[in-house]
Coordinates of C-alpha atoms in Angstrom, one line a residue:
Chain O
M119 CA 120.8 58.5 -28.3
S120 CA 123.1 57.4 -31.0
G121 CA 122.5 60.4 -33.2
G122 CA 123.1 58.4 -36.3
G123 CA 126.7 59.4 -36.7
D124 CA 126.4 61.5 -39.9
P125 CA 128.0 64.8 -39.0
K126 CA 126.1 66.6 -41.9
T127 CA 122.7 65.7 -40.5
P128 CA 121.7 67.8 -37.6
S129 CA 120.3 65.7 -34.8
E130 CA 118.0 68.4 -33.6
S131 CA 116.7 71.5 -35.2
A132 CA 117.6 74.9 -33.7
A133 CA 113.9 75.4 -33.2
Y134 CA 113.5 72.2 -31.2
K135 CA 116.5 73.2 -29.0
A136 CA 115.0 76.6 -28.5
L137 CA 111.7 75.0 -27.4
A138 CA 113.5 72.8 -24.9
E139 CA 115.4 75.8 -23.6
Q140 CA 112.2 77.7 -23.1
A141 CA 110.7 74.7 -21.3
G142 CA 113.7 74.5 -19.0
T143 CA 113.6 78.3 -18.3
Y144 CA 109.9 78.2 -17.6
F145 CA 110.4 75.3 -15.2
N146 CA 113.1 77.2 -13.3
R147 CA 110.9 80.3 -13.1
Y148 CA 108.0 78.2 -12.0
Q149 CA 110.1 76.7 -9.1
D150 CA 111.3 80.2 -8.1
V151 CA 108.2 82.2 -8.3
F152 CA 105.1 80.0 -8.3
V153 CA 106.0 77.1 -6.1
P154 CA 106.3 79.2 -3.0
L155 CA 102.9 80.9 -3.9
E156 CA 101.3 77.5 -4.4
N157 CA 102.6 76.2 -1.2
S158 CA 101.3 79.3 0.6
Y159 CA 97.9 78.6 -0.9
I160 CA 98.1 74.9 0.2
N161 CA 98.8 76.2 3.7
S162 CA 95.8 78.4 3.5
V163 CA 93.5 75.6 2.3
V164 CA 94.7 73.2 5.0
N165 CA 94.1 75.9 7.7
I166 CA 90.5 76.1 6.6
G167 CA 90.1 72.8 8.5
S168 CA 91.5 74.2 11.7
E169 CA 89.3 74.5 14.8
D170 CA 90.1 78.2 14.9
T171 CA 88.4 78.7 11.5
Y172 CA 85.4 76.6 12.5
N173 CA 85.1 78.6 15.8
R174 CA 85.3 81.9 13.9
A175 CA 82.6 80.8 11.5
A176 CA 80.3 79.7 14.3
G177 CA 80.9 82.9 16.3
A178 CA 80.1 85.0 13.3
A179 CA 76.9 83.1 12.6
G180 CA 75.8 83.2 16.2
S181 CA 76.3 87.0 16.3
A182 CA 74.3 87.4 13.1
F183 CA 71.4 85.5 14.5
T184 CA 71.5 87.3 17.8
S185 CA 71.5 90.7 16.0
A186 CA 68.6 89.7 13.8
Y187 CA 66.4 88.2 16.5
T188 CA 67.0 90.3 19.6
P189 CA 65.3 93.5 18.5
E190 CA 62.2 91.5 17.4
L191 CA 62.0 89.5 20.6
L192 CA 62.3 92.7 22.7
N193 CA 59.8 94.4 20.5
Q194 CA 57.3 91.6 20.9
Q195 CA 57.5 91.8 24.7
R196 CA 57.1 95.5 24.7
Q197 CA 54.0 95.1 22.5
M198 CA 52.5 92.6 25.0
L199 CA 53.3 94.8 28.0
S200 CA 51.8 97.8 26.3
Q201 CA 48.6 95.8 25.8
G202 CA 48.5 95.2 29.5
I203 CA 49.3 91.5 29.4
D204 CA 50.6 90.2 32.6
P205 CA 54.2 88.8 32.3
S206 CA 53.2 86.0 34.6
S207 CA 50.2 85.0 32.5
G208 CA 50.3 81.9 30.4
K209 CA 49.6 84.0 27.4
F210 CA 52.8 86.1 27.8
Q211 CA 54.9 83.1 28.7
S212 CA 53.6 81.0 25.9
A213 CA 54.3 83.7 23.3
S214 CA 57.7 84.3 24.7
Q215 CA 58.6 80.7 24.8
N216 CA 57.4 80.2 21.2
S217 CA 59.6 83.1 20.0
Y218 CA 62.7 82.2 22.0
G219 CA 62.3 78.7 20.8
K220 CA 62.4 79.9 17.2
F221 CA 65.3 82.0 18.0
G222 CA 67.3 79.2 19.6
S223 CA 66.5 76.8 16.8
A224 CA 67.4 79.3 14.1
M225 CA 70.6 80.2 15.8
G226 CA 71.6 76.5 16.3
L227 CA 70.8 75.6 12.8
G228 CA 72.6 78.7 11.6
V229 CA 75.8 77.9 13.5
S230 CA 75.8 74.3 12.3
D231 CA 75.2 75.5 8.8
S232 CA 78.2 77.8 9.1
S233 CA 80.3 74.8 10.1
A234 CA 79.1 72.7 7.2
N235 CA 79.9 75.6 4.9
N236 CA 83.4 75.7 6.3
T237 CA 83.8 72.0 5.5
D238 CA 82.5 72.7 2.0
R239 CA 85.2 75.4 1.7
L240 CA 87.8 72.9 2.8
F241 CA 86.7 70.4 0.3
G242 CA 86.5 73.1 -2.4
G243 CA 90.0 74.2 -1.6
M244 CA 91.4 70.6 -1.6
T245 CA 89.6 70.0 -4.9
N246 CA 91.3 73.1 -6.3
L247 CA 94.6 71.9 -5.1
V248 CA 94.1 68.6 -6.9
K249 CA 93.3 70.5 -10.0
M250 CA 96.2 72.8 -9.6
G251 CA 98.5 69.9 -9.3
Q252 CA 97.1 68.3 -12.4
G253 CA 97.3 71.6 -14.3
I254 CA 93.6 72.0 -14.6
Q255 CA 92.0 75.4 -14.1
S256 CA 90.7 75.8 -10.5
E257 CA 87.7 77.5 -9.2
A258 CA 87.5 80.3 -6.7
T259 CA 87.2 79.3 -3.1
Q260 CA 84.6 81.2 -1.1
G261 CA 86.2 83.5 1.4
Q262 CA 85.4 83.9 5.0
I263 CA 83.9 87.3 4.3
G264 CA 81.5 85.6 1.9
L265 CA 80.7 83.0 4.5
A266 CA 79.9 85.6 7.2
A267 CA 77.7 87.5 4.7
A268 CA 75.8 84.4 3.9
S269 CA 75.2 83.8 7.6
G270 CA 73.9 87.3 8.1
K271 CA 71.6 87.0 5.1
K272 CA 70.2 83.7 6.4
A273 CA 69.7 85.2 9.9
R274 CA 67.8 88.2 8.7
G275 CA 65.7 86.0 6.4
A276 CA 65.0 83.6 9.2
A277 CA 64.1 86.3 11.7
E278 CA 61.8 87.9 9.3
T279 CA 60.1 84.7 8.4
D280 CA 59.6 83.6 12.0
F281 CA 58.1 86.9 13.1
I282 CA 55.8 87.1 10.1
K283 CA 54.7 83.5 10.8
S284 CA 54.2 84.4 14.5
Q285 CA 51.9 87.1 13.5
S286 CA 49.9 85.2 11.0
N287 CA 49.4 82.4 13.6
E288 CA 48.4 85.0 16.1
S289 CA 50.8 83.6 18.6
V290 CA 52.1 87.1 19.1
V291 CA 49.3 88.6 21.1
G292 CA 47.1 91.3 19.9
T293 CA 47.2 93.4 16.8
G294 CA 50.8 93.2 16.0
A295 CA 50.5 94.0 12.3
G296 CA 53.5 95.8 11.0
I297 CA 55.8 94.9 13.8
V298 CA 58.3 93.5 11.5
A299 CA 57.8 95.9 8.7
G300 CA 59.3 98.8 10.6
Y301 CA 62.5 97.0 11.6
G302 CA 64.3 97.0 8.4
L303 CA 65.2 93.4 8.2
N304 CA 65.3 93.5 4.5
S305 CA 68.8 94.8 3.9
Chain Y
M35 CA 89.6 69.3 12.1
S36 CA 91.3 66.0 11.9
V37 CA 91.5 63.8 8.9
K38 CA 90.7 60.2 9.7
T39 CA 91.9 58.2 6.8
E40 CA 92.8 54.7 5.9
P41 CA 95.9 54.3 3.8
Y42 CA 94.7 54.7 0.2
G43 CA 96.3 52.4 -2.3
T44 CA 100.1 52.5 -2.4
A45 CA 100.2 56.1 -1.1
S46 CA 100.6 54.9 2.5
S47 CA 104.1 53.8 1.6
N48 CA 105.0 57.4 0.6
P49 CA 106.6 59.1 3.7
N50 CA 105.5 62.5 2.3
Y51 CA 101.9 61.3 2.3
N52 CA 102.0 60.1 5.8
Q53 CA 103.7 63.3 7.0
F54 CA 101.2 65.3 5.1
L55 CA 98.3 63.5 6.8
S56 CA 99.8 63.9 10.3
Q57 CA 100.3 67.6 9.6
L58 CA 96.8 68.0 8.2
S59 CA 95.5 66.6 11.5
N60 CA 97.3 69.6 13.1
P61 CA 97.0 72.4 10.6
N62 CA 98.9 74.8 12.8
D63 CA 102.0 72.8 12.1
V64 CA 101.5 72.3 8.4
T65 CA 104.2 74.9 7.7
S66 CA 106.7 72.4 8.9
F67 CA 105.7 70.3 5.9
Y68 CA 105.5 73.1 3.3
G69 CA 107.9 75.4 4.9
S70 CA 107.2 78.9 6.3
D71 CA 108.6 80.5 3.2
G72 CA 106.4 78.3 1.0
R73 CA 109.2 76.0 0.1
L74 CA 108.7 72.3 0.7
N75 CA 111.2 71.6 3.4
N76 CA 112.6 68.5 1.9
Q77 CA 112.4 69.8 -1.6
V78 CA 115.8 70.2 -3.3
S79 CA 115.7 73.7 -4.8
D80 CA 118.1 72.8 -7.6
P81 CA 117.4 74.7 -10.8
L82 CA 118.0 73.1 -14.1
D83 CA 121.2 74.3 -15.7
V84 CA 119.6 75.0 -19.1
D85 CA 122.8 76.2 -20.7
S86 CA 124.6 72.9 -20.1
Y87 CA 122.1 71.2 -22.4
M88 CA 122.6 73.7 -25.2
G89 CA 126.1 72.7 -26.3
D90 CA 127.0 71.1 -29.6
D91 CA 126.4 67.6 -28.4
D92 CA 123.5 65.7 -29.9
F93 CA 120.0 65.7 -28.5
G94 CA 120.6 68.3 -25.8
G95 CA 117.1 69.6 -26.4
Q96 CA 115.6 66.2 -26.0
R97 CA 117.6 65.5 -22.8
L98 CA 116.5 68.8 -21.4
F99 CA 112.8 68.1 -22.2
A100 CA 113.1 64.8 -20.6
D101 CA 114.6 66.3 -17.4
V102 CA 112.0 69.0 -17.3
I103 CA 109.3 66.3 -17.4
R104 CA 111.0 64.2 -14.7
R105 CA 111.3 67.2 -12.4
Q106 CA 107.7 68.2 -13.0
T107 CA 106.6 64.7 -12.1
E108 CA 108.8 64.6 -9.0
D109 CA 107.4 68.0 -7.9
Y110 CA 103.8 66.8 -8.5
M111 CA 104.4 63.6 -6.5
K112 CA 105.9 65.5 -3.6
R113 CA 103.5 68.4 -3.3
F114 CA 100.2 67.3 -4.8
A115 CA 99.9 63.6 -4.8
P116 CA 99.6 63.6 -0.9
I117 CA 96.6 66.0 -1.2
E118 CA 95.0 63.8 -3.8
G119 CA 95.5 60.8 -1.5
A120 CA 94.0 62.7 1.4
L121 CA 91.0 63.8 -0.6
A122 CA 90.5 60.3 -2.1
S123 CA 90.8 58.6 1.2
S124 CA 88.2 60.9 2.8
I125 CA 85.5 59.1 0.7
T126 CA 83.5 56.5 2.5
A127 CA 80.7 54.2 1.3
T128 CA 78.0 56.8 2.1
G129 CA 79.8 60.1 2.6
T130 CA 83.2 61.4 3.8
T131 CA 85.3 61.0 6.9
Y132 CA 84.4 64.5 7.9
L133 CA 80.8 63.5 8.7
Q134 CA 81.4 62.6 12.3
S135 CA 83.1 65.9 13.2
D136 CA 80.4 67.8 11.3
L137 CA 77.6 65.9 13.1
Q138 CA 79.4 66.7 16.4
R139 CA 79.5 70.4 15.5
T140 CA 75.9 70.3 14.5
R141 CA 75.0 68.9 17.9
E142 CA 77.1 71.5 19.7
G143 CA 75.7 74.3 17.6
I144 CA 72.1 73.5 18.1
G145 CA 72.6 72.6 21.8
G146 CA 74.4 76.0 22.2
G147 CA 71.7 77.9 20.3
I148 CA 68.9 76.5 22.4
A149 CA 70.9 76.9 25.6
N150 CA 71.5 80.6 24.7
A151 CA 67.8 81.1 24.0
E152 CA 66.7 79.4 27.2
S153 CA 69.1 81.5 29.2
Q154 CA 67.8 84.7 27.6
L155 CA 64.2 83.6 28.1
S156 CA 64.9 82.9 31.7
R157 CA 66.6 86.3 32.3
N158 CA 63.7 88.0 30.6
Q159 CA 61.1 86.3 32.8
E160 CA 63.1 87.2 35.9
R161 CA 63.3 90.8 34.7
Y162 CA 59.5 90.9 34.6
G163 CA 59.2 89.1 37.9
A164 CA 57.5 86.1 36.3
V165 CA 58.1 82.7 37.7
R166 CA 59.1 80.4 34.9
R167 CA 57.5 77.0 34.9
S168 CA 59.6 73.9 34.5
S169 CA 57.4 72.8 31.6
E170 CA 58.5 75.8 29.6
D171 CA 61.9 74.8 28.6
L172 CA 62.8 74.6 24.9
S173 CA 63.5 70.9 24.7
Q174 CA 60.9 70.3 22.1
E175 CA 62.4 73.0 19.9
K176 CA 65.8 71.5 20.5
T177 CA 64.6 68.0 19.5
S178 CA 63.0 69.3 16.3
A179 CA 66.0 71.4 15.3
M180 CA 68.4 68.6 16.1
V181 CA 66.6 66.1 13.9
G182 CA 66.5 68.6 11.0
G183 CA 70.1 69.8 11.5
L184 CA 71.6 66.3 11.7
N185 CA 69.7 65.2 8.6
D186 CA 70.9 68.2 6.8
T187 CA 74.4 67.6 7.8
R188 CA 74.3 64.0 6.6
A189 CA 72.8 65.2 3.3
R190 CA 75.5 67.8 2.8
D191 CA 78.2 65.3 3.5
S192 CA 76.7 62.9 1.0
D193 CA 76.7 65.8 -1.6
R194 CA 80.4 66.4 -0.9
R195 CA 81.1 62.7 -1.6
M196 CA 79.3 63.0 -4.9
A197 CA 81.1 66.2 -5.8
V198 CA 84.5 64.6 -5.2
L199 CA 83.6 61.4 -7.1
S200 CA 82.2 63.3 -10.0
G201 CA 85.3 65.4 -10.8
G202 CA 86.8 66.6 -7.5
L203 CA 89.7 64.3 -8.0
G204 CA 90.6 66.0 -11.3
A205 CA 91.4 64.4 -14.5
L206 CA 94.5 62.4 -13.8
G207 CA 92.8 59.2 -14.9
A208 CA 91.9 60.8 -18.2
K209 CA 95.5 62.1 -18.5
A210 CA 97.0 58.8 -17.7
R211 CA 94.9 57.2 -20.5
E212 CA 96.0 59.8 -23.0
P213 CA 98.3 58.6 -25.8
I214 CA 101.9 59.6 -25.2
G215 CA 103.4 62.1 -27.5
G216 CA 101.7 65.4 -26.7
T217 CA 103.8 68.0 -25.1
G218 CA 102.9 70.5 -22.5
G219 CA 99.9 70.3 -20.2
G220 CA 101.6 67.7 -18.1
V221 CA 101.1 67.3 -14.4
G222 CA 102.8 69.7 -12.1
Q223 CA 102.8 72.6 -14.5
G224 CA 100.4 74.6 -12.3

């Protein structure tokens, strides 16, 4: 930075200096205000990958599927009993096994889906962090509430589909038309 | 969740990177890296003395600009480069390093769901005084769900890999190839 040595020639314009001053001021403010917030966000993203978060997601999904299926399972059994079908009969047991099998499968797949969703959230969060570091606009990360709502919706949809299928296949004994319709699964 | 990674490029020589990876393996302790108050523990919080550049000496503005860019780059290397390294090194030939833990959770989830249903079915049968036959377990349903669930988990992991490779690592490569001379928009400006 020799500056040329001519005292009559300004080396930098006042506007340039002002811009540099603004950049320095912004940088200090960024360090004071935004860096702690960014680090807090980094912490939150990394914690998405904790076992606790996975367990919470799995627990919420399991509860959603239990809530969606249990009333239908009980209702199916009541229907069969009211039709005089002996619980020891092959018919009763076969229908029960079929329905509980669907419940177990749906619940297991729902729980594993919630885990995969959580890994997606972790990757989404880390991708956002990369973009944040590079000064690129980031995208919103799906929150845990959204994740739980998604599990609930899937559980209700699965229960509804399974019980409608059961009826159309006549694996639910008797004239069970309308069993599902009255149970308000379509929320 | 643990991150199983191979050192990626030269990042493994960066102590911050290694520390970050070990902390990421134990997220409860990650605050020891980033600090409980959000400050990076080993980060020098040393604001630029802007006024000292604004004297009558020549090129104070240029020196200040240069120092801002240096500090931005240091900040980026300390806080964000380790995350880029972790994300990049999670990529494998067919998916990500998260696949095995996801598959394990799928096995546990489906196994748990079927066990739960079997237990409820069994209690139900007992309630009605029916003797449950051994052939009436839910192993067939379990096998079927397991095959579907594991396939789905693999497919999702493969999708994640593609998402990272097709833009998840940001645009640092493009920025690095940009001609020098533009101001602003540099790395680390949040």
